[in-house]
Short mmCIF file of C-alpha atoms and ligand atoms in Angstrom, two decimals:
data_model
loop_
_atom_site.label_atom_id
_atom_site.label_comp_id
_atom_site.label_asym_id
_atom_site.label_seq_id
_atom_site.Cartn_x
_atom_site.Cartn_y
_atom_site.Cartn_z
CA MET A 9 0.00 0.00 0.00
CA PHE A 10 1.04 3.60 -0.57
CA GLU A 11 2.52 5.40 2.42
CA LYS A 12 1.92 8.92 1.23
CA ILE A 13 -0.38 10.37 -1.43
CA LEU A 14 -0.15 13.86 -2.88
CA ILE A 15 -3.60 15.27 -3.64
CA ALA A 16 -3.33 17.47 -6.73
CA ASN A 17 -6.58 19.32 -6.23
CA ARG A 18 -8.51 21.67 -3.92
CA GLY A 19 -11.91 22.18 -2.31
CA GLU A 20 -14.35 19.44 -1.46
CA ILE A 21 -12.71 16.77 -3.60
CA ALA A 22 -9.29 17.29 -2.00
CA LEU A 23 -10.99 16.77 1.35
CA ARG A 24 -12.88 13.72 0.05
CA ILE A 25 -9.62 12.09 -1.07
CA HIS A 26 -7.88 13.05 2.19
CA ARG A 27 -10.63 11.31 4.16
CA ALA A 28 -10.21 8.06 2.24
CA CYS A 29 -6.43 8.19 2.72
CA ARG A 30 -6.78 8.88 6.44
CA GLU A 31 -9.03 5.86 6.93
CA MET A 32 -6.54 3.71 5.00
CA GLY A 33 -3.59 4.89 7.13
CA ILE A 34 -2.03 6.77 4.21
CA ALA A 35 -0.37 10.14 4.89
CA THR A 36 -1.48 13.06 2.72
CA VAL A 37 0.24 15.98 1.06
CA ALA A 38 -1.92 18.95 0.09
CA VAL A 39 -0.80 21.32 -2.62
CA HIS A 40 -2.28 24.79 -2.81
CA SER A 41 -2.12 28.16 -4.49
CA THR A 42 -1.44 31.32 -2.50
CA ALA A 43 -5.22 31.96 -2.60
CA ASP A 44 -5.85 28.68 -0.74
CA GLU A 45 -3.47 29.05 2.24
CA ASN A 46 -6.39 28.87 4.67
CA ALA A 47 -8.32 26.17 2.83
CA MET A 48 -9.69 23.18 4.70
CA HIS A 49 -7.78 20.65 2.57
CA VAL A 50 -4.52 22.36 3.55
CA ARG A 51 -5.42 22.41 7.25
CA LEU A 52 -6.31 18.72 7.39
CA ALA A 53 -3.48 17.27 5.31
CA ASP A 54 -0.37 15.93 7.04
CA GLU A 55 1.83 18.23 4.96
CA SER A 56 1.25 21.01 2.48
CA VAL A 57 3.21 22.68 -0.27
CA CYS A 58 2.45 26.00 -1.96
CA ILE A 59 2.66 25.48 -5.72
CA GLY A 60 2.05 28.94 -7.12
CA PRO A 61 -0.09 32.06 -7.45
CA PRO A 62 -3.93 32.00 -7.67
CA PRO A 63 -4.50 31.36 -11.40
CA ALA A 64 -4.96 27.61 -11.89
CA ALA A 65 -2.58 27.66 -14.88
CA ASP A 66 0.20 28.69 -12.47
CA SER A 67 -0.74 26.40 -9.56
CA TYR A 68 -3.18 23.45 -9.84
CA LEU A 69 -2.16 22.96 -13.49
CA ASN A 70 1.54 23.61 -12.84
CA ILE A 71 3.04 20.20 -13.57
CA PRO A 72 6.69 20.94 -12.60
CA ALA A 73 5.57 22.48 -9.28
CA ILE A 74 3.36 19.49 -8.47
CA ILE A 75 6.04 16.94 -9.37
CA SER A 76 8.58 18.87 -7.24
CA ALA A 77 6.11 18.89 -4.33
CA ALA A 78 5.75 15.10 -4.64
CA GLU A 79 9.53 14.63 -4.79
CA VAL A 80 10.39 16.83 -1.79
CA THR A 81 7.68 15.26 0.36
CA GLY A 82 8.43 11.72 -0.80
CA ALA A 83 4.89 10.96 -1.97
CA ASP A 84 4.59 7.60 -3.73
CA ALA A 85 1.36 8.39 -5.56
CA ILE A 86 -0.61 11.37 -6.87
CA HIS A 87 -4.41 11.56 -6.86
CA PRO A 88 -5.58 14.18 -9.39
CA GLY A 89 -9.25 14.37 -8.28
CA TYR A 90 -11.51 15.77 -11.03
CA GLY A 91 -10.90 18.70 -13.40
CA PHE A 92 -7.38 20.22 -13.47
CA LEU A 93 -4.89 17.46 -14.47
CA SER A 94 -7.19 14.48 -13.96
CA GLU A 95 -7.59 13.66 -17.66
CA ASN A 96 -4.22 14.93 -18.84
CA ALA A 97 -2.41 11.92 -20.37
CA ARG A 98 0.87 13.83 -20.55
CA PHE A 99 0.67 14.46 -16.79
CA ALA A 100 0.02 10.75 -16.16
CA ASP A 101 3.12 9.96 -18.27
CA ILE A 102 5.29 12.49 -16.42
CA VAL A 103 4.14 11.19 -13.03
CA ALA A 104 5.11 7.63 -14.09
CA GLU A 105 8.50 8.83 -15.41
CA HIS A 106 9.23 10.06 -11.88
CA SER A 107 8.42 6.61 -10.47
CA ILE A 108 5.29 7.95 -8.82
CA THR A 109 1.94 6.18 -9.25
CA PHE A 110 -0.78 8.15 -11.00
CA ILE A 111 -4.04 7.14 -9.31
CA GLY A 112 -6.17 6.63 -12.38
CA PRO A 113 -6.18 4.61 -15.59
CA THR A 114 -3.15 4.28 -17.86
CA ALA A 115 -2.04 7.32 -19.89
CA GLU A 116 -2.96 5.30 -23.02
CA HIS A 117 -6.58 4.88 -21.88
CA ILE A 118 -6.81 8.56 -20.91
CA ARG A 119 -5.45 9.55 -24.34
CA LEU A 120 -7.76 7.14 -26.15
CA MET A 121 -10.89 8.47 -24.45
CA GLY A 122 -9.75 12.10 -24.85
CA ASP A 123 -10.12 11.57 -28.60
CA LYS A 124 -13.90 11.37 -28.96
CA ILE A 125 -13.69 9.71 -32.39
CA ALA A 126 -11.29 7.01 -31.18
CA ALA A 127 -13.41 6.57 -28.03
CA LYS A 128 -16.53 6.05 -30.08
CA GLU A 129 -14.85 3.61 -32.49
CA THR A 130 -13.50 1.68 -29.50
CA ALA A 131 -16.90 1.59 -27.81
CA LYS A 132 -18.52 0.30 -31.01
CA ARG A 133 -15.84 -2.38 -31.48
CA LEU A 134 -16.41 -3.52 -27.89
CA GLY A 135 -20.15 -3.98 -28.41
CA ILE A 136 -21.46 -0.74 -26.90
CA PRO A 137 -24.25 0.91 -28.92
CA VAL A 138 -23.23 4.31 -30.32
CA VAL A 139 -25.07 7.24 -31.93
CA PRO A 140 -25.40 6.70 -35.72
CA GLY A 141 -23.02 8.98 -37.61
CA SER A 142 -19.75 9.31 -39.49
CA GLU A 143 -17.23 6.48 -39.29
CA GLY A 144 -14.30 8.52 -38.01
CA SER A 145 -13.70 12.14 -38.98
CA ILE A 146 -15.44 14.16 -41.68
CA ASP A 147 -12.87 15.68 -43.98
CA SER A 148 -14.98 17.59 -46.48
CA LEU A 149 -18.39 19.19 -46.83
CA ALA A 150 -19.27 16.74 -49.61
CA GLU A 151 -18.56 13.79 -47.32
CA ALA A 152 -20.55 15.36 -44.48
CA GLU A 153 -23.52 16.02 -46.81
CA LYS A 154 -23.53 12.40 -47.93
CA ILE A 155 -23.54 11.07 -44.35
CA ALA A 156 -26.15 13.58 -43.18
CA ASP A 157 -28.42 12.64 -46.09
CA ALA A 158 -28.04 8.97 -45.20
CA ILE A 159 -28.81 9.31 -41.46
CA GLY A 160 -31.30 12.14 -41.90
CA TYR A 161 -31.49 15.62 -40.38
CA PRO A 162 -31.14 17.01 -37.76
CA VAL A 163 -27.47 16.13 -37.28
CA ILE A 164 -24.83 17.44 -34.90
CA VAL A 165 -21.24 18.37 -35.78
CA LYS A 166 -18.82 17.66 -32.94
CA ALA A 167 -15.11 18.25 -32.33
CA ALA A 168 -12.93 15.15 -31.83
CA SER A 169 -11.12 16.94 -28.98
CA GLY A 170 -14.35 18.43 -27.65
CA GLY A 171 -15.61 18.73 -24.15
CA GLY A 172 -18.00 20.86 -22.18
CA GLY A 173 -20.13 21.38 -25.27
CA ARG A 174 -17.49 23.40 -27.09
CA GLY A 175 -17.07 22.91 -30.83
CA MET A 176 -20.58 21.45 -31.15
CA LYS A 177 -23.21 22.64 -33.67
CA VAL A 178 -26.71 21.35 -34.41
CA VAL A 179 -27.61 21.28 -38.09
CA ARG A 180 -31.30 21.17 -39.06
CA THR A 181 -31.14 21.64 -42.85
CA PRO A 182 -28.50 20.85 -45.54
CA ASP A 183 -27.72 24.55 -46.15
CA GLU A 184 -26.61 24.93 -42.50
CA LEU A 185 -24.02 22.16 -42.73
CA GLY A 186 -21.15 24.14 -44.30
CA PRO A 187 -21.41 27.12 -41.92
CA ALA A 188 -21.76 24.74 -38.91
CA MET A 189 -18.61 22.86 -39.88
CA SER A 190 -16.65 26.12 -40.25
CA ALA A 191 -17.91 27.44 -36.92
CA ALA A 192 -17.31 24.17 -35.03
CA GLY A 193 -13.85 23.80 -36.61
CA THR A 194 -12.82 27.35 -35.71
CA GLU A 195 -14.12 26.99 -32.15
CA ALA A 196 -12.38 23.64 -31.67
CA LYS A 197 -9.10 24.90 -33.13
CA ALA A 198 -9.13 27.86 -30.71
CA ALA A 199 -10.13 25.79 -27.66
CA PHE A 200 -8.20 22.55 -28.24
CA GLY A 201 -5.73 23.29 -31.07
CA ASP A 202 -7.43 20.60 -33.16
CA ASP A 203 -10.26 21.13 -35.65
CA THR A 204 -10.99 17.47 -36.41
CA LEU A 205 -14.77 17.01 -36.64
CA TYR A 206 -17.26 14.17 -36.72
CA LEU A 207 -20.96 13.96 -37.31
CA GLU A 208 -23.89 12.30 -35.53
CA LYS A 209 -27.64 12.06 -35.68
CA PHE A 210 -28.93 14.76 -33.31
CA LEU A 211 -31.13 13.42 -30.55
CA GLU A 212 -33.79 15.99 -29.63
CA ARG A 213 -34.92 14.97 -26.14
CA PRO A 214 -32.53 12.46 -24.58
CA ARG A 215 -31.64 11.88 -20.97
CA HIS A 216 -27.99 11.82 -19.93
CA ILE A 217 -27.38 8.49 -18.21
CA GLU A 218 -23.88 7.37 -17.23
CA PHE A 219 -22.62 4.04 -15.93
CA GLN A 220 -19.92 3.88 -13.25
CA VAL A 221 -17.32 1.19 -13.87
CA LEU A 222 -14.31 -0.08 -11.96
CA GLY A 223 -11.56 -2.40 -13.16
CA ASP A 224 -8.47 -3.92 -11.57
CA MET A 225 -5.14 -5.08 -13.03
CA HIS A 226 -6.29 -8.71 -13.02
CA GLY A 227 -9.09 -8.46 -15.58
CA ASN A 228 -11.90 -8.04 -13.06
CA THR A 229 -14.45 -5.36 -13.87
CA VAL A 230 -17.77 -4.37 -12.36
CA HIS A 231 -20.39 -1.77 -13.11
CA LEU A 232 -21.85 0.14 -10.19
CA GLY A 233 -25.09 1.12 -11.83
CA GLU A 234 -26.02 4.37 -13.46
CA ARG A 235 -26.53 8.01 -12.58
CA ASP A 236 -29.05 10.27 -14.27
CA CYS A 237 -27.34 13.60 -14.92
CA SER A 238 -29.91 15.17 -17.23
CA LEU A 239 -30.43 18.24 -15.04
CA GLN A 240 -27.79 20.58 -16.35
CA ARG A 241 -27.39 24.17 -17.47
CA ARG A 242 -24.84 25.14 -20.11
CA HIS A 243 -23.14 21.75 -19.72
CA GLN A 244 -22.82 22.20 -15.95
CA LYS A 245 -24.61 19.53 -13.98
CA ILE A 246 -26.88 20.89 -11.25
CA LEU A 247 -28.32 17.74 -9.66
CA GLU A 248 -27.66 14.02 -10.19
CA GLU A 249 -29.51 10.94 -9.03
CA ALA A 250 -29.14 7.18 -8.87
CA PRO A 251 -30.82 5.09 -10.04
CA SER A 252 -32.25 6.89 -13.07
CA PRO A 253 -36.03 7.36 -12.74
CA ALA A 254 -36.20 6.30 -16.41
CA LEU A 255 -34.66 2.82 -16.15
CA ASN A 256 -35.94 -0.49 -14.85
CA ASP A 257 -33.80 -3.24 -13.29
CA LYS A 258 -33.72 -5.20 -16.53
CA GLU A 259 -32.42 -2.28 -18.61
CA ARG A 260 -29.81 -1.51 -15.93
CA GLU A 261 -28.59 -5.09 -15.78
CA ARG A 262 -28.45 -5.40 -19.55
CA MET A 263 -26.59 -2.15 -20.21
CA GLY A 264 -24.41 -2.49 -17.10
CA GLY A 265 -23.40 -5.95 -18.28
CA ILE A 266 -22.51 -4.70 -21.77
CA VAL A 267 -20.46 -1.85 -20.33
CA ALA A 268 -18.59 -3.98 -17.76
CA LYS A 269 -17.72 -6.58 -20.42
CA ALA A 270 -16.47 -3.91 -22.83
CA ILE A 271 -14.30 -2.30 -20.17
CA SER A 272 -12.87 -5.71 -19.29
CA LYS A 273 -11.96 -6.39 -22.95
CA LEU A 274 -10.30 -2.97 -23.04
CA GLY A 275 -8.17 -3.87 -20.01
CA TYR A 276 -9.33 -0.70 -18.31
CA ILE A 277 -7.93 -0.12 -14.81
CA GLY A 278 -9.49 2.12 -12.20
CA LEU A 279 -12.69 4.14 -12.05
CA GLY A 280 -14.42 5.24 -15.21
CA THR A 281 -17.74 6.56 -16.39
CA VAL A 282 -19.37 5.56 -19.65
CA GLU A 283 -21.75 8.28 -20.80
CA PHE A 284 -24.91 7.65 -22.81
CA LEU A 285 -27.76 9.56 -24.28
CA TYR A 286 -30.97 7.61 -23.61
CA GLU A 287 -34.04 8.19 -25.75
CA ASN A 288 -37.10 6.03 -26.47
CA GLY A 289 -35.68 3.08 -24.57
CA GLU A 290 -32.36 3.07 -26.47
CA PHE A 291 -28.85 3.82 -25.22
CA TYR A 292 -26.32 5.68 -27.36
CA PHE A 293 -22.70 5.96 -26.18
CA ILE A 294 -21.26 9.48 -26.41
CA GLU A 295 -18.09 9.62 -24.30
CA MET A 296 -16.09 7.99 -21.53
CA ASN A 297 -14.63 9.88 -18.57
CA THR A 298 -11.46 8.44 -17.11
CA ARG A 299 -11.58 10.21 -13.74
CA LEU A 300 -13.34 10.21 -10.39
CA GLN A 301 -16.46 12.32 -10.97
CA VAL A 302 -18.07 15.08 -8.95
CA GLU A 303 -21.25 13.00 -8.65
CA HIS A 304 -19.59 9.76 -7.47
CA PRO A 305 -21.25 10.04 -4.00
CA VAL A 306 -24.70 9.12 -5.34
CA THR A 307 -23.23 5.79 -6.44
CA GLU A 308 -21.51 5.41 -3.07
CA MET A 309 -24.78 6.06 -1.25
CA ILE A 310 -26.67 3.31 -3.07
CA THR A 311 -23.84 0.74 -3.22
CA GLY A 312 -22.25 1.38 0.19
CA LEU A 313 -18.81 1.40 -1.44
CA ASP A 314 -16.01 3.93 -0.94
CA LEU A 315 -15.04 4.58 -4.56
CA VAL A 316 -11.93 6.57 -3.70
CA ARG A 317 -10.67 3.74 -1.51
CA GLU A 318 -11.30 1.22 -4.31
CA GLN A 319 -9.58 3.53 -6.78
CA ILE A 320 -6.51 3.74 -4.53
CA ARG A 321 -6.54 -0.01 -3.90
CA VAL A 322 -6.61 -0.96 -7.59
CA ALA A 323 -3.82 1.55 -8.28
CA THR A 324 -1.58 -0.52 -5.96
CA GLY A 325 -2.35 -3.62 -8.03
CA ALA A 326 -4.85 -5.11 -5.56
CA LYS A 327 -7.68 -7.31 -6.79
CA LEU A 328 -11.23 -6.03 -6.54
CA PRO A 329 -12.62 -7.37 -3.23
CA PHE A 330 -16.05 -8.06 -4.80
CA ARG A 331 -17.69 -9.44 -7.93
CA GLN A 332 -20.66 -8.12 -9.85
CA LYS A 333 -23.05 -10.39 -7.94
CA ASP A 334 -21.85 -8.88 -4.65
CA ILE A 335 -22.91 -5.39 -5.71
CA LYS A 336 -26.34 -4.59 -4.30
CA PHE A 337 -28.24 -1.41 -5.07
CA ARG A 338 -30.01 -0.03 -2.03
CA GLY A 339 -32.62 2.68 -2.39
CA HIS A 340 -32.26 6.03 -4.08
CA ALA A 341 -29.78 8.90 -3.80
CA ILE A 342 -29.80 12.50 -5.04
CA GLU A 343 -26.94 14.99 -5.06
CA CYS A 344 -27.49 18.75 -5.19
CA ARG A 345 -24.52 20.78 -6.34
CA ILE A 346 -24.40 23.94 -4.29
CA ASN A 347 -22.52 26.74 -6.00
CA ALA A 348 -21.43 30.17 -4.80
CA GLU A 349 -23.69 31.78 -7.39
CA ASP A 350 -26.91 33.70 -7.67
CA PRO A 351 -29.62 30.98 -7.76
CA LEU A 352 -31.36 32.42 -10.84
CA THR A 353 -28.75 34.41 -12.82
CA PHE A 354 -25.82 32.12 -11.86
CA ALA A 355 -23.58 35.18 -11.44
CA PRO A 356 -20.58 34.15 -9.30
CA SER A 357 -20.85 35.12 -5.63
CA PRO A 358 -17.50 34.57 -3.92
CA GLY A 359 -16.85 36.08 -0.49
CA LYS A 360 -16.78 35.44 3.23
CA ILE A 361 -18.95 32.73 4.79
CA ALA A 362 -20.58 34.49 7.76
CA GLU A 363 -22.61 31.50 8.98
CA TYR A 364 -22.30 27.80 8.28
CA HIS A 365 -24.72 25.14 9.51
CA PRO A 366 -24.82 21.98 7.39
CA PRO A 367 -27.74 19.55 7.70
CA GLY A 368 -27.40 16.13 9.29
CA GLY A 369 -29.32 13.01 10.21
CA LEU A 370 -29.80 9.57 8.72
CA ASP A 371 -28.52 9.15 5.16
CA VAL A 372 -27.56 12.81 4.77
CA ARG A 373 -24.05 13.51 3.52
CA VAL A 374 -22.40 16.86 2.96
CA ASP A 375 -19.15 16.96 0.97
CA SER A 376 -17.79 20.46 1.42
CA ALA A 377 -14.61 22.24 2.42
CA LEU A 378 -16.53 25.24 3.82
CA TYR A 379 -16.33 26.57 7.37
CA ALA A 380 -17.64 29.72 9.07
CA GLY A 381 -15.18 32.53 8.46
CA TYR A 382 -13.78 30.98 5.25
CA THR A 383 -13.57 33.22 2.20
CA VAL A 384 -14.58 31.59 -1.09
CA PRO A 385 -11.95 32.83 -3.57
CA PRO A 386 -13.03 34.13 -6.99
CA TYR A 387 -10.44 32.18 -9.00
CA TYR A 388 -11.88 28.68 -9.24
CA ASP A 389 -15.00 26.64 -9.92
CA SER A 390 -17.96 27.91 -7.90
CA LEU A 391 -18.90 24.48 -6.46
CA ILE A 392 -18.75 24.90 -2.67
CA SER A 393 -20.76 21.96 -1.39
CA LYS A 394 -22.52 18.79 -2.41
CA LEU A 395 -25.57 17.70 -0.45
CA ILE A 396 -26.20 14.01 -0.99
CA VAL A 397 -29.25 12.31 0.46
CA ARG A 398 -30.41 8.69 0.37
CA GLY A 399 -33.82 7.16 0.94
CA THR A 400 -35.20 3.65 0.71
CA ASN A 401 -37.03 4.83 -2.41
CA ARG A 402 -37.13 7.98 -4.53
CA ASN A 403 -40.05 9.49 -2.64
CA GLU A 404 -38.36 9.09 0.73
CA CYS A 405 -35.20 10.53 -0.79
CA LEU A 406 -37.12 13.61 -2.00
CA LEU A 407 -38.70 14.17 1.43
CA ARG A 408 -35.30 13.90 3.08
CA LEU A 409 -33.77 16.24 0.50
CA ARG A 410 -36.47 18.87 1.15
CA ARG A 411 -35.83 18.64 4.89
CA SER A 412 -32.03 18.84 4.44
CA LEU A 413 -32.20 21.86 2.14
CA GLU A 414 -34.37 23.62 4.75
CA GLU A 415 -31.75 22.98 7.43
CA TYR A 416 -28.75 24.05 5.38
CA VAL A 417 -27.56 27.57 6.28
CA ILE A 418 -24.76 29.21 4.31
CA GLY A 419 -24.65 32.89 5.20
CA GLY A 420 -22.72 35.79 3.73
CA ILE A 421 -22.79 34.80 0.05
CA LYS A 422 -25.45 33.80 -2.46
CA THR A 423 -25.78 30.09 -3.15
CA THR A 424 -27.87 27.85 -5.40
CA ILE A 425 -29.73 26.32 -2.43
CA PRO A 426 -32.91 28.26 -3.35
CA LEU A 427 -32.75 26.83 -6.88
CA HIS A 428 -32.79 23.30 -5.47
CA GLN A 429 -35.75 24.22 -3.27
CA LEU A 430 -37.56 25.49 -6.34
CA LEU A 431 -36.75 22.27 -8.18
CA ILE A 432 -38.08 19.89 -5.52
CA GLY A 433 -41.34 21.82 -5.55
CA ASN A 434 -41.82 21.10 -9.26
CA ASP A 435 -44.10 18.27 -10.42
CA ASP A 436 -42.00 17.30 -13.45
CA PHE A 437 -38.92 16.91 -11.27
CA VAL A 438 -40.84 15.07 -8.56
CA ASN A 439 -42.17 12.71 -11.24
CA GLY A 440 -38.72 12.23 -12.78
CA ALA A 441 -40.16 13.54 -16.05
CA TYR A 442 -37.18 15.48 -17.36
CA ASN A 443 -34.53 15.31 -20.08
CA ILE A 444 -31.36 17.29 -20.91
CA ASN A 445 -33.39 20.28 -22.18
CA TRP A 446 -35.79 20.46 -19.25
CA LEU A 447 -33.82 22.57 -16.73
CA GLU A 448 -33.00 25.39 -19.13
CA ALA A 449 -36.68 25.65 -20.11
CA PHE A 450 -37.66 25.60 -16.41
CA LEU A 451 -35.19 28.44 -15.71
CA ARG A 452 -36.57 30.51 -18.59
CA ASP A 453 -40.05 30.18 -17.05
CA HIS A 454 -38.70 31.38 -13.69
CA GLU A 455 -36.86 34.45 -14.98
CA GLY A 456 -39.83 36.81 -14.58
C1 MV4 B 21 -25.42 15.09 -28.30
C2 MV4 B 21 -26.71 15.62 -28.10
C3 MV4 B 21 -27.70 15.23 -28.96
N1 MV4 B 21 -27.43 14.36 -29.97
N2 MV4 B 21 -25.20 14.23 -29.30
C4 MV4 B 21 -23.23 17.76 -25.01
C5 MV4 B 21 -21.87 17.66 -24.43
C6 MV4 B 21 -21.24 16.46 -25.03
N3 MV4 B 21 -20.63 15.70 -24.00
C7 MV4 B 21 -22.34 15.73 -25.75
N4 MV4 B 21 -23.47 16.58 -25.77
C8 MV4 B 21 -24.57 16.30 -26.49
N5 MV4 B 21 -24.41 15.42 -27.51
C9 MV4 B 21 -26.19 13.89 -30.12
N6 MV4 B 21 -25.93 13.03 -31.10
C10 MV4 B 21 -26.91 16.51 -27.05
C11 MV4 B 21 -25.84 16.85 -26.24
C12 MV4 B 21 -26.14 17.74 -25.14
C13 MV4 B 21 -26.08 17.28 -23.81
C14 MV4 B 21 -25.69 16.00 -23.50
C15 MV4 B 21 -25.65 15.57 -22.19
C16 MV4 B 21 -26.02 16.42 -21.17
C17 MV4 B 21 -26.41 17.69 -21.46
C18 MV4 B 21 -26.44 18.14 -22.77
C19 MV4 B 21 -26.86 19.44 -23.06
C20 MV4 B 21 -26.90 19.87 -24.35
C21 MV4 B 21 -26.54 19.02 -25.39
#
């Protein structure tokens, strides 16, 4: 087992990883920018190293500074958390070159899944259903027109290096195809330095359903069920739940089985998430994430597993301590992402936390690095807390969520708690009757 892990992240996820390490008897090293000197993850870690000024490019993305911090503290592994360097294959390579273990999949698997075209081809080859579209990249307008005609409009042009919805254009008629390709190519070139494009049938009203997977170095893989992440605004998830209100046990078992088998054939090691669009009872693969995700606690709540602990264990070469048949899904869990933002305009609201009273009680979990007197800095992601609640069924979960949101007091700044309170009062949400377009329409209705 590792003796010391450097946590290359901040905020709630740095704390989450620290907690798993602590329980495993592993010492922790926090790294931080000058803006995070008083952060909770720095206070709790066994050691800490300042790695640069506030901008993430100079600190949490500063590879030489992070490697130096690991070397001077003698860390034998680095956990990247989510965001920042978590899906940077070059970072994973550099970590390995320094004889430090990168806690995550191999650099090759990170690289493969970072290329959305290669990821999709791989998924298809491994028996996962994909969205109909181009085989590989589209290299000319003529080729794109031919494919679009064959699959039928509307289609969507996507960037091979894409992410976060950038370099993506919906095309409803043939005359829009040329301009959409130019626009998507330009956007992708600017954002990712790569204007490779591909084309898919555009799904109008899908849900976003993702399967959690875990593999070890001995060919064992399991799926840990799905999460429904359809409630999002501008590609930022707002609330996630497990299981999906749209799936039955048979669909879950079938798709979970396909995904786990595919991941096993791929030789995938560590935690991963296979993302699907789900419409009219059909699954369509879109992407695979090769990191620990923000919403992993909803899976933990219904499986009883500590995913960070399992991730660390498999990184040491340990065998998974369970098989698929040992995984039992218990009840329902919902996570609310609480951001330091105006609940309706989403304008950032950093500043000093005057009051802090998190909720508690049975099956209520708060993952947050907040404390009274802490100042939320303006430099980073506005996620300040995750409230995760479990119930024996979805209805009990909703009642517990309503009660927990009422209890939660975060004073001094604006937060998105009121948005979640608005949501749980809505019939469509309560009925689970939503798709990826639903939240933005709901917010438009609540502007006035
Ligand atoms: C799509 C789609 C509809 N049809 N692909 C958005 C981000 C990227 N990861 C994939 N995305 C989408 N791909 C086809 N063929 C709609 C989206 C999409 C979306 C997907 C998941 C969650 C939220 C979304 C919001 C807008 C668009």
